[in-house]
Amino acid sequence: MVEILLFLEDPCYETEVESIFSTERYSCKVFTELEPLQKISLQEFFDFAIVWGSKSETIKTLIDFFQKNNLSYLPVVIMTENKSLADEVCTLPIADFLLLPLPREEFKSLLKQICLDIDFRMNVVGRFNWQGSLEEYHLLNLVQMVSSDKRNAVLSIRYGDALGKLYFNEGKLVHAQYNKLDGFQALNRLVYWQRGNFQIVFRDERFAVQSLDRSNQEILIEMAKIFADFDRMYQQLPEMYQHIICNLGSSALPSNIIQQNVLRMAEKPTTIFEILVQSDEDFNKVVPELQRLFKKQLLVEESKFNELIDLQKANGGFGKLFYTISSVFKKKENNREEEDYEDQNITNVDYSKPSIEIMQPNTILPEQKKVLEKILVE
Amino acid sequence: MERVIYVGEPDTNVAEQIQERLAGGNNKIKIYTENHSLESHLELNTPDLMLFNDSFLNKFQIKQEFINRFPTLIYSNQMEIDKKLKYYRMGAKRVLVDSENLIDEVVTSTNMIMFRRGKLKEIRENILNYGTIHDSTIIEILHDAVKDNKNLLIKLKYNDWDINLKIFQGHIVSVQSPIGNGPDVLLKALLVPQGYFIIRRYKKDKEKTQFSASVLAILTEFAFLQNKIRMFLESFDIADPRGDINTPNDLSEFSEDESHIIKLVLKYGLFRDVLIRSPLSVNKTLQIFIDLHQKGIIYLLESEVSNQQFRDKDIQFLQKELFREDINEGRILVLGLPTSGQGEFIRKIAGHENAELRSIQFLDYARIRLKNNLVLSLFGISIDENFQPLLDKISEDILAVILLINNRGEESFEYTKYLFQKMLNNFDVSFVVGIENTNSVDEETIGKIRSRLDIPDSIEIMLYDPGSFRDCINLFHHLKKVSKSEKKRNHG
């Protein structure tokens, strides 16, 4: 079934919409106002968003909303009678632009083609089982999930070109590999990844290679320890995925090869995570050097650096620039990445713990209720 | 990554305008004003998109198969609606007809197709979590959601079925499916043996639910049910047997609930499908199934362990009908569109035979050693991309061709027909056609498929369940050669 979220600018087409999507193959929720549509898009899972109308502002607002709320996975299809709208929206990330009137068969073929284009099964290689984001499933969780499955599997985690692999024989983690490293050395480089993708592929045959000979429980404890060490060590540094850059204006010099390598990697805006992933060294060697580089102002946060350059241009003088950079670092604890729409509205301003109201099951039969009421009255 | 776009346009001026507008970025445009090199390039290369002027297709008699094999946009100043729809049925991504701003439209549509096949797909891969379902996938997802108090929207797809789960802070908020919305549907979701899932997280500060049972309570109940199912099936030594009705009894002698179960057994067969699709609770369905089985109304089809592997009579059949006396090794091609299930088919057989399965994109391969020193190589190939080059490489020693058809892939019938007829003429081997057994397939549908694909009468069209090893093997037993006279008649 294809679940569609449809914004209908002119309610007079409602009957037509109902008739188009009346088959079992489709389920369509129609809205004539943007606000309720936006609200439901956050709470439910749709396969498509269709805008049936001719106002480019509506389309832009909706796409902007989707992008700010992590809903840009939704293919947006525009249906309109206004041909000139194409010029206004053609630069937006839309999946198709359909000019009305359109034969139904053509419309359904086009929706089908979009479904095919975005269907992840078209990319499936081997006995692929699961793919997703490390933001949602941390490596520690994934290891436990694959372990409980008691099958032979390869768990790959990838960020850009960096690729780590964990091998399981009947659920037992037997080997980890990252570049030329294996065993705990490889795990040491992978355990703090919170961005990137993972893929689990099950296999019939066992793996002969072995670099981890402890039990899964022991390995998991060791991984948790590595993660805690990383967390503890990662003090006084900007957020791991924030853009940073080498400050070429600084008069300080790198004091060792690791610092030199880090600065080379940060010649263009990058993130600490990318530096850690690309580095040949363990995080316990790189993180202290990163701290020193920030202290020496050889590395700075990109957003602040641009502001400081502007300030320096306005006021003149490098001394002023460095003074301001150091003041930025004093304020660092309060720095936060710009929150998305939802965070601003729901979680950031007036944060309260999420709560759920659970309706109690009705365990009393109507006859029993009558008896109880009678007893209580008596 | 570079994106290669082929433009088939007889008018050099128009072709250059399109090239100018699309060039830049990662696009590499190749213009064809004549056919002489296009088809040979297509045999060896895989363009990301092809743009064809309708007049170019007509003038140079471009093979229809390319429209289905590669993403194709067709444009024209004018075109009859029937022709336009025909192109869509052949698998065209887009057919544009405009007398004024055709080039603008071609450029805009090209960018949109490239966006959804590239960037949008990448965005989806980053935002959504997805995968194929096996026995404990959903349980693992639920456990993880409880452990980390996650808010998740989960969509499960199993054949023609969709189940939507909403989990807030590790608690179930709602379960929606075509057969209902209660906790029992969640138990049924946990029984889903295959299919796939998509997950996305969501944010909300407060939720309200009528669902009073916790995830852990549901999982506990599921464990109890699993145990009950296991105890029932223990004596049959199989995980998912097929049920059948002993005699087509008059349903009036059964209670309403029993009639439901009998109808489901007749319709779906598979024990697990009966449990999932029953309007009754899993527990009640299971109990009625067991009772009817004990009364001898429902019986389970021969379901010993041997049923899950090639039996002697299967091997004898292969030896007698397919392998010639002097050979003991041969190949069987299993063809179908990417969604027709040839990969699952080969996986099913390889899995039961403990054979190694190798998969690369568009090709699944398993080499199965049978008794009597016979070796069977199964090749599962998608017929939309890279088909011809693959076929050229493996076409030697072919014993038989199994064509799998998904009844939902009707718009690709034209191309499937073209290809099947080509195979019939080029290969003097046995053929059989398998259609996935779903609700929508009946005798009339089979008749239509035979006629649309022009399948000779001597080739059997068999219904099969891709989840059933025995059904897959059954297709081998219906492999038949087509006589030369019938080929001629068909071709004529």
PDB file of C-alpha atoms in Angstrom, chain A residues 30 53 61 185 209 253 266 344 357:
ATOM      1  CA  VAL A  30      -6.099  14.941   2.384  1.00  0.00           C
ATOM      2  CA  GLY A  53      -2.305  23.510  -6.229  1.00  0.00           C
ATOM      3  CA  THR A  61       6.853  26.442   2.830  1.00  0.00           C
ATOM      4  CA  GLN A 185      42.512  -1.942  17.893  1.00  0.00           C
ATOM      5  CA  VAL A 209      39.346 -15.242  10.388  1.00  0.00           C
ATOM      6  CA  LEU A 253      53.147  26.332  15.476  1.00  0.00           C
ATOM      7  CA  ALA A 266      41.502  21.038   8.741  1.00  0.00           C
ATOM      8  CA  GLN A 344      12.801  25.045  19.077  1.00  0.00           C
ATOM      9  CA  GLU A 357      -0.813   8.550  29.127  1.00  0.00           C
TER      10      GLU A 357
END
